[in-house]
């Protein structure tokens, strides 16, 4: 059992390689986690969402509230790969898309790291809606960059710049804590600021819709052929297999 396993989780989804298909895939994953939360009586709150150009989303950050949310969702951290006939390809060709899922613990105020304001660059901009529409006339969206690690957090959900800044700082704190936990776990300085690349070779799970139907977790080798059920939030088998494997390792 980890120090923060019982906590709420901050879950981030980012489109990877694959253009509009990967943006659509990121939105499908967001729906999968929404359904998983409903099934498990967890509360999901959207903190930030960036709409895709044609379809789907470029990124989203959500808060998952419930006991052991962080401990369970650690099984989802990594790159998720989708293989299907693209609905956006007029030639009906098979496409491979990637999305990166990040999981961080929600921190209590007293646990937050002390960050020197000089280590931060804060930019404000107008929040954009789908297709580049401006949803705000004022610059309420906030982007915070942690200069040392290169971590960037953008939030445009709230109506005021102040609330967006507070939310962005909260997410940045969780990201920095996650890096600290990785450093502690791995005992290797190289973990600091390391970013998992959301493209070929780094996927934790593949979701194949064509030429056959199969979801395979590459860490546990668990395979489930009912991909529709998995995408409808039934991912507990994958989570349990991952956690059991981790217990066996330790």
Short mmCIF file of C-alpha atoms in Angstrom, two decimals:
data_model
loop_
_atom_site.label_atom_id
_atom_site.label_comp_id
_atom_site.label_asym_id
_atom_site.label_seq_id
_atom_site.Cartn_x
_atom_site.Cartn_y
_atom_site.Cartn_z
CA UNK A 1 0.00 0.00 0.00
CA UNK A 2 1.40 3.35 -1.05
CA UNK A 3 1.43 6.52 1.02
CA UNK A 4 -1.23 8.24 -1.12
CA UNK A 5 -3.23 5.21 -2.36
CA UNK A 6 -6.36 6.12 -0.36
CA UNK A 7 -6.52 9.62 -1.87
CA UNK A 8 -8.60 11.20 -4.58
CA UNK A 9 -6.87 11.25 -7.96
CA UNK A 10 -6.13 13.86 -10.60
CA UNK A 11 -6.36 12.16 -14.01
CA UNK A 12 -5.00 13.76 -17.18
CA UNK A 13 -5.59 12.63 -20.78
CA UNK A 14 -3.54 13.98 -23.70
CA UNK A 15 -3.81 13.17 -27.38
CA UNK A 16 -0.72 11.46 -28.78
CA UNK A 17 0.26 10.58 -32.34
CA UNK A 18 -2.60 10.08 -34.80
CA UNK A 19 -4.11 13.51 -35.58
CA UNK A 20 -7.90 13.86 -35.38
CA UNK A 21 -8.20 10.12 -34.63
CA UNK A 22 -6.11 10.52 -31.48
CA UNK A 23 -8.28 13.47 -30.37
CA UNK A 24 -11.37 11.31 -30.85
CA UNK A 25 -9.60 8.50 -28.96
CA UNK A 26 -8.80 10.85 -26.05
CA UNK A 27 -12.52 11.68 -25.78
CA UNK A 28 -13.46 7.96 -25.90
CA UNK A 29 -11.04 7.34 -23.00
CA UNK A 30 -12.54 10.24 -21.04
CA UNK A 31 -15.99 8.67 -21.45
CA UNK A 32 -14.58 5.28 -20.36
CA UNK A 33 -13.30 6.79 -17.11
CA UNK A 34 -16.58 8.66 -16.56
CA UNK A 35 -18.45 5.34 -16.88
CA UNK A 36 -15.93 3.59 -14.60
CA UNK A 37 -16.55 6.27 -11.94
CA UNK A 38 -20.33 5.80 -12.24
CA UNK A 39 -19.98 2.00 -11.88
CA UNK A 40 -17.75 2.38 -8.79
CA UNK A 41 -19.70 5.26 -7.19
CA UNK A 42 -16.79 7.68 -7.60
CA UNK A 43 -17.37 11.34 -8.42
CA UNK A 44 -15.69 12.74 -11.54
CA UNK A 45 -15.30 16.50 -11.92
CA UNK A 46 -13.84 18.08 -15.07
CA UNK A 47 -11.16 20.62 -14.12
CA UNK A 48 -9.95 21.46 -17.64
CA UNK A 49 -10.83 20.41 -21.17
CA UNK A 50 -9.35 21.50 -24.51
CA UNK A 51 -11.58 20.69 -27.47
CA UNK A 52 -10.21 19.06 -30.63
CA UNK A 53 -10.01 20.85 -33.98
CA UNK A 54 -12.54 18.66 -35.83
CA UNK A 55 -13.63 16.11 -33.22
CA UNK A 56 -12.75 14.83 -29.77
CA UNK A 57 -10.44 16.58 -27.31
CA UNK A 58 -6.78 17.58 -27.27
CA UNK A 59 -6.53 17.18 -23.50
CA UNK A 60 -8.56 16.95 -20.30
CA UNK A 61 -7.83 17.02 -16.58
CA UNK A 62 -10.38 15.56 -14.17
CA UNK A 63 -10.62 15.05 -10.42
CA UNK A 64 -11.78 11.61 -9.29
CA UNK A 65 -13.16 11.61 -5.75
CA UNK A 66 -13.49 8.38 -3.80
CA UNK A 67 -11.56 6.14 -1.42
CA UNK A 68 -8.51 4.55 -3.08
CA UNK A 69 -9.15 6.41 -6.36
CA UNK A 70 -5.42 7.18 -6.75
CA UNK A 71 -4.33 3.67 -5.74
CA UNK A 72 -6.66 2.02 -8.25
CA UNK A 73 -6.15 4.43 -11.13
CA UNK A 74 -2.36 4.03 -11.08
CA UNK A 75 -3.10 0.97 -13.24
CA UNK A 76 -4.17 3.36 -16.03
CA UNK A 77 -0.99 5.45 -16.17
CA UNK A 78 0.73 5.25 -19.55
CA UNK A 79 -0.03 5.23 -23.27
CA UNK A 80 -3.26 3.67 -24.56
CA UNK A 81 -3.27 2.51 -28.20
CA UNK A 82 -6.34 2.20 -30.44
CA UNK A 83 -6.44 0.30 -33.76
CA UNK A 84 -9.60 0.73 -35.88
CA UNK A 85 -11.03 1.69 -39.25
CA UNK A 86 -10.96 5.47 -38.97
CA UNK A 87 -14.37 7.18 -39.18
CA UNK A 88 -12.45 10.26 -40.43
CA UNK A 89 -10.77 8.49 -43.37
CA UNK A 90 -12.86 8.50 -46.57
CA UNK A 91 -10.74 5.58 -47.81
CA UNK A 92 -11.88 3.43 -44.83
CA UNK A 93 -8.29 2.61 -43.89
CA UNK A 94 -7.08 1.23 -40.60
CA UNK A 95 -5.51 3.80 -38.28
CA UNK A 96 -3.52 3.54 -35.06
CA UNK A 97 -4.02 6.30 -32.48
CA UNK A 98 -2.42 7.00 -29.11
CA UNK A 99 -3.42 8.89 -25.98
CA UNK A 100 -1.42 9.40 -22.80
CA UNK A 101 -3.07 8.98 -19.39
CA UNK A 102 -1.42 10.58 -16.35
CA UNK A 103 -2.45 9.86 -12.76
CA UNK A 104 -1.54 12.04 -9.78
CA UNK A 105 -2.60 12.08 -6.11
CA UNK A 106 -4.71 14.98 -4.86
CA UNK A 107 -2.77 16.68 -2.08
CA UNK A 108 -3.96 18.20 1.18
CA UNK A 109 -3.01 21.88 1.50
CA UNK A 110 -0.39 21.19 4.19
CA UNK A 111 1.34 18.61 1.94
CA UNK A 112 1.83 20.96 -0.96
CA UNK A 113 5.38 21.64 -2.00
CA UNK A 114 6.88 25.08 -1.48
CA UNK A 115 7.51 26.49 -4.95
CA UNK A 116 9.56 29.64 -5.44
CA UNK A 117 7.51 32.05 -7.63
CA UNK A 118 10.75 32.65 -9.59
CA UNK A 119 10.52 29.01 -10.77
CA UNK A 120 7.18 29.72 -12.45
CA UNK A 121 6.12 31.43 -15.66
CA UNK A 122 2.44 32.36 -15.67
CA UNK A 123 0.67 33.24 -18.93
CA UNK A 124 -2.96 34.31 -19.33
CA UNK A 125 -4.95 33.94 -22.54
CA UNK A 126 -8.50 33.81 -23.85
CA UNK A 127 -10.24 30.47 -23.35
CA UNK A 128 -11.05 28.77 -26.66
CA UNK A 129 -14.11 26.68 -27.45
CA UNK A 130 -14.53 23.98 -30.09
CA UNK A 131 -13.11 24.91 -33.48
CA UNK A 132 -11.13 27.80 -32.03
CA UNK A 133 -14.21 29.79 -30.97
CA UNK A 134 -13.51 32.19 -28.14
CA UNK A 135 -15.74 31.33 -25.18
CA UNK A 136 -14.49 34.28 -23.13
CA UNK A 137 -13.96 37.90 -24.14
CA UNK A 138 -11.51 38.39 -21.27
CA UNK A 139 -8.22 36.56 -20.75
CA UNK A 140 -9.34 34.14 -18.02
CA UNK A 141 -7.44 30.99 -19.07
CA UNK A 142 -4.14 30.41 -17.26
CA UNK A 143 -1.00 28.50 -18.23
CA UNK A 144 1.66 27.85 -15.58
CA UNK A 145 5.11 26.54 -16.57
CA UNK A 146 7.45 25.12 -13.93
CA UNK A 147 10.78 26.21 -15.40
CA UNK A 148 13.00 23.61 -13.72
CA UNK A 149 11.01 20.52 -14.76
CA UNK A 150 9.38 21.95 -17.91
CA UNK A 151 5.92 20.86 -16.69
CA UNK A 152 3.12 22.98 -18.13
CA UNK A 153 -0.45 23.13 -16.80
CA UNK A 154 -3.27 24.99 -18.58
CA UNK A 155 -6.73 25.56 -17.09
CA UNK A 156 -9.62 27.40 -18.74
CA UNK A 157 -12.64 25.90 -17.02
CA UNK A 158 -13.53 28.50 -14.41
CA UNK A 159 -15.07 31.91 -15.06
CA UNK A 160 -12.31 33.88 -13.36
CA UNK A 161 -8.57 34.11 -13.90
CA UNK A 162 -7.97 33.75 -10.15
CA UNK A 163 -9.90 30.46 -9.89
CA UNK A 164 -8.13 29.08 -12.96
CA UNK A 165 -4.76 30.04 -11.47
CA UNK A 166 -5.61 28.30 -8.16
CA UNK A 167 -6.71 25.17 -10.04
CA UNK A 168 -3.59 25.17 -12.24
CA UNK A 169 -1.37 25.47 -9.14
CA UNK A 170 -3.21 22.56 -7.51
CA UNK A 171 -2.62 20.36 -10.59
CA UNK A 172 1.04 21.45 -10.82
CA UNK A 173 1.51 20.51 -7.14
CA UNK A 174 0.09 17.03 -7.83
CA UNK A 175 2.32 16.56 -10.89
CA UNK A 176 5.43 17.55 -8.92
CA UNK A 177 4.42 15.22 -6.07
CA UNK A 178 3.98 12.36 -8.57
CA UNK A 179 7.54 12.96 -9.84
CA UNK A 180 8.76 12.99 -6.22
CA UNK A 181 7.00 9.65 -5.58
CA UNK A 182 8.58 8.16 -8.72
CA UNK A 183 12.01 9.35 -7.59
CA UNK A 184 11.45 7.81 -4.18
CA UNK A 185 10.26 4.54 -5.73
CA UNK A 186 12.94 4.24 -8.38
CA UNK A 187 15.83 5.87 -6.49
CA UNK A 188 17.03 7.22 -9.80
CA UNK A 189 17.56 10.89 -10.47
CA UNK A 190 16.77 10.41 -14.15
CA UNK A 191 13.07 9.98 -13.33
CA UNK A 192 12.84 13.68 -12.54
CA UNK A 193 10.94 15.44 -15.29
CA UNK A 194 10.94 12.33 -17.46
CA UNK A 195 8.01 12.33 -19.84
CA UNK A 196 6.43 9.17 -21.25
CA UNK A 197 6.24 9.63 -25.01
CA UNK A 198 2.72 9.06 -26.33
CA UNK A 199 3.62 7.16 -29.51
CA UNK A 200 4.85 3.74 -30.63
CA UNK A 201 6.65 1.45 -28.22
CA UNK A 202 5.49 2.82 -24.88
CA UNK A 203 1.90 1.62 -24.70
CA UNK A 204 0.53 -0.14 -21.61
CA UNK A 205 -2.67 -1.34 -23.28
CA UNK A 206 -3.94 -1.90 -26.83
CA UNK A 207 -7.57 -1.68 -27.90
CA UNK A 208 -8.01 -3.40 -31.28
CA UNK A 209 -11.32 -2.98 -33.15
CA UNK A 210 -10.09 -4.23 -36.54
CA UNK A 211 -9.35 -6.82 -37.98
CA UNK A 212 -10.43 -8.54 -34.71
CA UNK A 213 -11.73 -7.28 -31.35
CA UNK A 214 -9.40 -7.46 -28.37
CA UNK A 215 -8.16 -5.34 -25.46
CA UNK A 216 -4.74 -6.47 -24.22
CA UNK A 217 -2.77 -5.15 -21.26
CA UNK A 218 0.93 -5.44 -22.14
CA UNK A 219 2.08 -5.48 -18.50
CA UNK A 220 -0.12 -8.32 -17.25
CA UNK A 221 -0.96 -10.03 -20.61
CA UNK A 222 -4.65 -9.95 -19.64
CA UNK A 223 -6.85 -10.04 -22.76
CA UNK A 224 -10.58 -9.26 -23.00
CA UNK A 225 -12.43 -9.64 -26.32
CA UNK A 226 -15.50 -7.57 -25.34
CA UNK A 227 -14.03 -4.18 -26.28
CA UNK A 228 -17.45 -2.44 -26.11
CA UNK A 229 -17.83 -3.45 -22.46
CA UNK A 230 -14.29 -2.23 -21.65
CA UNK A 231 -14.91 1.14 -23.34
CA UNK A 232 -18.15 1.36 -21.35
CA UNK A 233 -16.09 1.53 -18.16
CA UNK A 234 -15.65 -2.14 -17.24
CA UNK A 235 -11.90 -1.96 -16.59
CA UNK A 236 -11.78 -3.44 -13.06
CA UNK A 237 -10.27 -6.71 -14.36
CA UNK A 238 -7.30 -4.78 -15.79
CA UNK A 239 -6.88 -2.73 -12.61
CA UNK A 240 -7.01 -5.82 -10.36
CA UNK A 241 -4.53 -7.76 -12.53
CA UNK A 242 -2.10 -4.82 -12.47
CA UNK A 243 -2.36 -4.35 -8.69
CA UNK A 244 -1.92 -8.11 -8.06
CA UNK A 245 1.19 -8.14 -10.24
CA UNK A 246 2.60 -5.19 -8.27
CA UNK A 247 1.92 -7.00 -4.97
CA UNK A 248 3.74 -10.09 -6.29
CA UNK A 249 6.72 -7.93 -7.31
CA UNK A 250 6.99 -6.37 -3.85
#
